[in-house]
């Protein structure tokens, strides 16, 4: 039986390996991690991540050909193919701080492989890494090789959270980059054979190593760029009376542009877009391409602008102060159908409101109070380190309450901010919410989930990103 080991049992390692195990019953897959808590959770009924469809896949193969273990070295030693899916956060200190990828976890995984391996290995980069990382990994492995042959492949992951299982079952493409030597080509074929169990051959792309590594960064940059483009236009819509939903629909009807990823929002979040663009910017700078670096930097600047703009809309609408006012925040995750809060725009919006001394009451169907408190107390970029290595929150943020019900969160509030597009927020009884709020009652929709006209008919003052402004907001500055 072919044996695969995956180092890193996170949002990528867990679901990808579960799907490989499901689709390839003849392969034994072991996912290993240094975090006992994570592995215990993978072995329990309460998986460590919330992802629609994941429970079912794990239940079908766990204990059959899918295993989760903390015995990292043992399973690395036994495997022929080793996926490395560890964190690659943005560096917080030293050279490239705030931009470059921190490869500490990757390097330590590579050194461990070199230490324990006794047979030839195919080492697969699953984490998102800077271009040329494979060269560095190759050096670590071959300098410590004891005569063992290593082939490094780049096989970046394109799944999105919330739809991971769907994306893995039916990927737009699987990308495999390898060395163009006979051994490199053989390794590419070995990995291709795994995916070919369920992915049509014409969707398995093979390239050289550097193209595969760069394609991942480029794909995320292009996706994020679309969101910043539509968000930039949303500001102009508000200034002119155009409606972003109509503009995005009309623009996306052009088959050269397409309709996806054109939803205006309070800003993009998630552990990938900002981190990967910063990484791309750093690589451009290191390669003497400042113009290219500046071009991509703008995608992040517009995202920051959009989050600030939202906070300023809230504060300026509410008589220029939210001090001591209760603001309900509906949704804290970075998108619907996930409990993940890494880089969620909700963190920046809440911090902005707290800066103006608001009292915040938060409800999210999948995010715990502990997580929210930790996120609001944490420093930038700390959230993408392995959970057990993150600093514990020193104190709780006092002006923040977390509730398990949208009606409780909004009771007695002066304003409501919708920051995640959970489906249940479309179905809330807004009349009931309005009746229990202070007046005038404000609603700020950062995800365009409600119908502003219906809510205005109830009595709310409504701000919705990129939509024609409420008369209340018309003469107020967009950016205070
Ligand atoms: N989250 C996504 O949707 C997504 C999608 C595509 C690619 N990626 C990329 O995949 C990589 C992993 O992302 P993630 O979201 O799964 O991160 P994660 O934090 O959820 O998981 C990473 C895991 O690796 C473990 N780990 C770190 N160092 C280790 C070591 N030396 N040995 C064993 N385990 C170790 C950590 O304990 C953690 O559980 C990142 O490079 C990310 O950019 C993420
Ligand atoms: O039209 C849109 C689409 C998305 N978003 C926001 O953008 C962020 C990212 O969303 P999404 O891309 O769906 O989720 P991720 O899980 O971050 O997935 C991205 O990042 C992954 C990690 O690299 C890649 O694998 C995926 O292909 C890529 O879509 C979220 O805050 C969304 O709310 C918008 O504001 N408007």
Coordinates of N, CA, C and O in Angstrom, one line a residue, residues 1-4 15-30 57 60-62 64-67 81 83 168-169 174 189-199 204:
X1 N 0.8 -1.2 0.0 CA 0.0 0.0 0.0 C 0.9 1.3 0.0 O 1.8 1.4 0.8
X2 N 0.6 2.2 -0.9 CA 1.4 3.4 -0.9 C 1.0 4.2 0.3 O -0.1 4.2 0.8
X3 N 2.0 4.8 0.9 CA 1.7 5.6 2.2 C 2.1 7.1 2.0 O 3.2 7.4 1.5
X4 N 1.1 7.9 2.3 CA 1.3 9.3 2.3 C 1.2 9.8 3.7 O 0.4 9.4 4.5
X15 N -8.6 18.7 5.4 CA -9.6 18.4 4.3 C -8.9 17.7 3.1 O -9.5 16.8 2.5
X16 N -7.8 18.2 2.7 CA -7.2 17.6 1.4 C -6.8 16.2 1.6 O -7.1 15.3 0.8
X17 N -6.3 15.9 2.8 CA -5.9 14.4 3.0 C -7.1 13.6 3.2 O -7.1 12.4 2.8
X18 N -8.2 14.1 3.8 CA -9.4 13.3 4.0 C -10.0 13.0 2.6 O -10.4 11.9 2.4
X19 N -9.9 13.9 1.7 CA -10.5 13.7 0.3 C -9.6 12.7 -0.4 O -10.1 11.8 -1.1
X20 N -8.3 12.8 -0.3 CA -7.4 11.8 -0.9 C -7.7 10.4 -0.4 O -7.8 9.5 -1.2
X21 N -7.8 10.3 0.9 CA -8.1 9.0 1.5 C -9.5 8.5 1.0 O -9.6 7.3 0.7
X22 N -10.4 9.3 0.9 CA -11.8 8.9 0.4 C -11.7 8.4 -1.0 O -12.3 7.4 -1.4
X23 N -11.0 9.2 -1.9 CA -10.9 8.9 -3.3 C -9.9 7.8 -3.7 O -10.0 7.2 -4.7
X24 N -9.0 7.5 -2.8 CA -7.9 6.5 -3.1 C -7.9 5.5 -2.0 O -7.0 5.5 -1.1
X25 N -8.8 4.5 -1.9 CA -8.8 3.6 -0.8 C -7.6 2.7 -0.7 O -7.3 2.2 0.3
X26 N -6.8 2.7 -1.8 CA -5.6 1.8 -1.8 C -4.4 2.6 -1.2 O -3.3 2.1 -1.1
X27 N -4.6 3.8 -0.8 CA -3.5 4.6 -0.2 C -3.8 4.8 1.2 O -4.9 5.1 1.6
X28 N -2.7 4.7 2.1 CA -2.9 5.0 3.5 C -2.4 6.4 3.7 O -1.3 6.8 3.3
X29 N -3.2 7.2 4.3 CA -2.9 8.6 4.5 C -2.9 8.9 6.0 O -3.8 8.6 6.8
X30 N -1.7 9.4 6.5 CA -1.6 9.8 7.9 C -1.3 11.3 8.0 O -0.4 11.8 7.3
X57 N -16.9 13.1 5.2 CA -15.8 12.5 4.5 C -14.9 11.8 5.6 O -14.4 10.7 5.4
X60 N -16.2 8.6 6.9 CA -16.1 7.4 6.0 C -14.7 6.8 6.0 O -14.6 5.6 5.8
X61 N -13.7 7.5 6.2 CA -12.4 6.9 6.0 C -11.5 6.9 7.3 O -10.5 6.2 7.3
X62 N -11.8 7.6 8.3 CA -11.0 7.6 9.5 C -10.9 6.2 10.1 O -12.0 5.5 10.2
X64 N -9.9 3.7 8.6 CA -9.8 2.7 7.5 C -8.4 3.0 6.8 O -7.5 2.2 6.9
X65 N -8.3 4.1 6.1 CA -7.1 4.5 5.4 C -6.7 5.9 5.7 O -5.9 6.5 5.0
X66 N -7.4 6.5 6.7 CA -7.0 7.9 7.1 C -6.8 7.9 8.6 O -7.6 7.5 9.4
X67 N -5.6 8.4 9.0 CA -5.3 8.5 10.4 C -4.7 9.8 10.8 O -4.1 10.5 9.9
X81 N 5.4 9.5 0.0 CA 5.1 10.9 -0.4 C 4.8 11.7 0.9 O 3.9 11.3 1.7
X83 N 3.5 15.3 2.2 CA 3.0 16.7 1.9 C 3.4 17.5 3.1 O 3.3 17.1 4.3
X168 N -12.4 20.4 -3.4 CA -11.5 19.3 -3.5 C -12.1 18.2 -4.4 O -11.3 17.5 -5.1
X169 N -13.4 18.0 -4.3 CA -14.0 17.0 -5.1 C -13.9 17.3 -6.6 O -13.8 16.5 -7.5
X174 N -5.6 21.0 -10.8 CA -4.6 20.6 -9.8 C -3.3 20.9 -10.5 O -3.1 20.7 -11.7
X189 N 4.8 12.3 -12.1 CA 3.8 11.3 -12.5 C 3.2 10.5 -11.3 O 2.0 10.2 -11.3
X190 N 4.1 10.3 -10.3 CA 3.6 9.6 -9.1 C 2.5 10.4 -8.4 O 1.5 9.8 -8.0
X191 N 2.7 11.7 -8.3 CA 1.6 12.5 -7.6 C 0.4 12.6 -8.5 O -0.7 12.6 -8.1
X192 N 0.7 12.7 -9.8 CA -0.5 12.9 -10.8 C -1.4 11.6 -10.7 O -2.6 11.8 -10.8
X193 N -0.7 10.5 -10.5 CA -1.5 9.2 -10.4 C -2.5 9.3 -9.2 O -3.6 8.7 -9.3
X194 N -2.1 9.9 -8.1 CA -2.9 10.0 -7.0 C -4.2 10.8 -7.3 O -5.3 10.4 -7.2
X195 N -4.0 12.0 -7.9 CA -5.1 12.9 -8.2 C -6.0 12.3 -9.3 O -7.2 12.5 -9.4
X196 N -5.3 11.6 -10.3 CA -6.1 11.1 -11.4 C -7.1 10.0 -11.0 O -8.0 9.7 -11.8
X197 N -7.1 9.6 -9.7 CA -8.2 8.7 -9.2 C -9.5 9.4 -9.3 O -10.5 8.7 -9.3
X198 N -9.6 10.7 -9.2 CA -10.9 11.4 -9.3 C -10.9 12.7 -10.1 O -12.0 13.2 -10.5
X199 N -9.7 13.2 -10.5 CA -9.7 14.5 -11.2 C -9.4 14.2 -12.7 O -8.5 13.5 -13.0
X204 N -5.3 18.3 -14.6 CA -4.1 18.2 -13.9 C -3.0 18.8 -14.7 O -2.6 18.3 -15.7

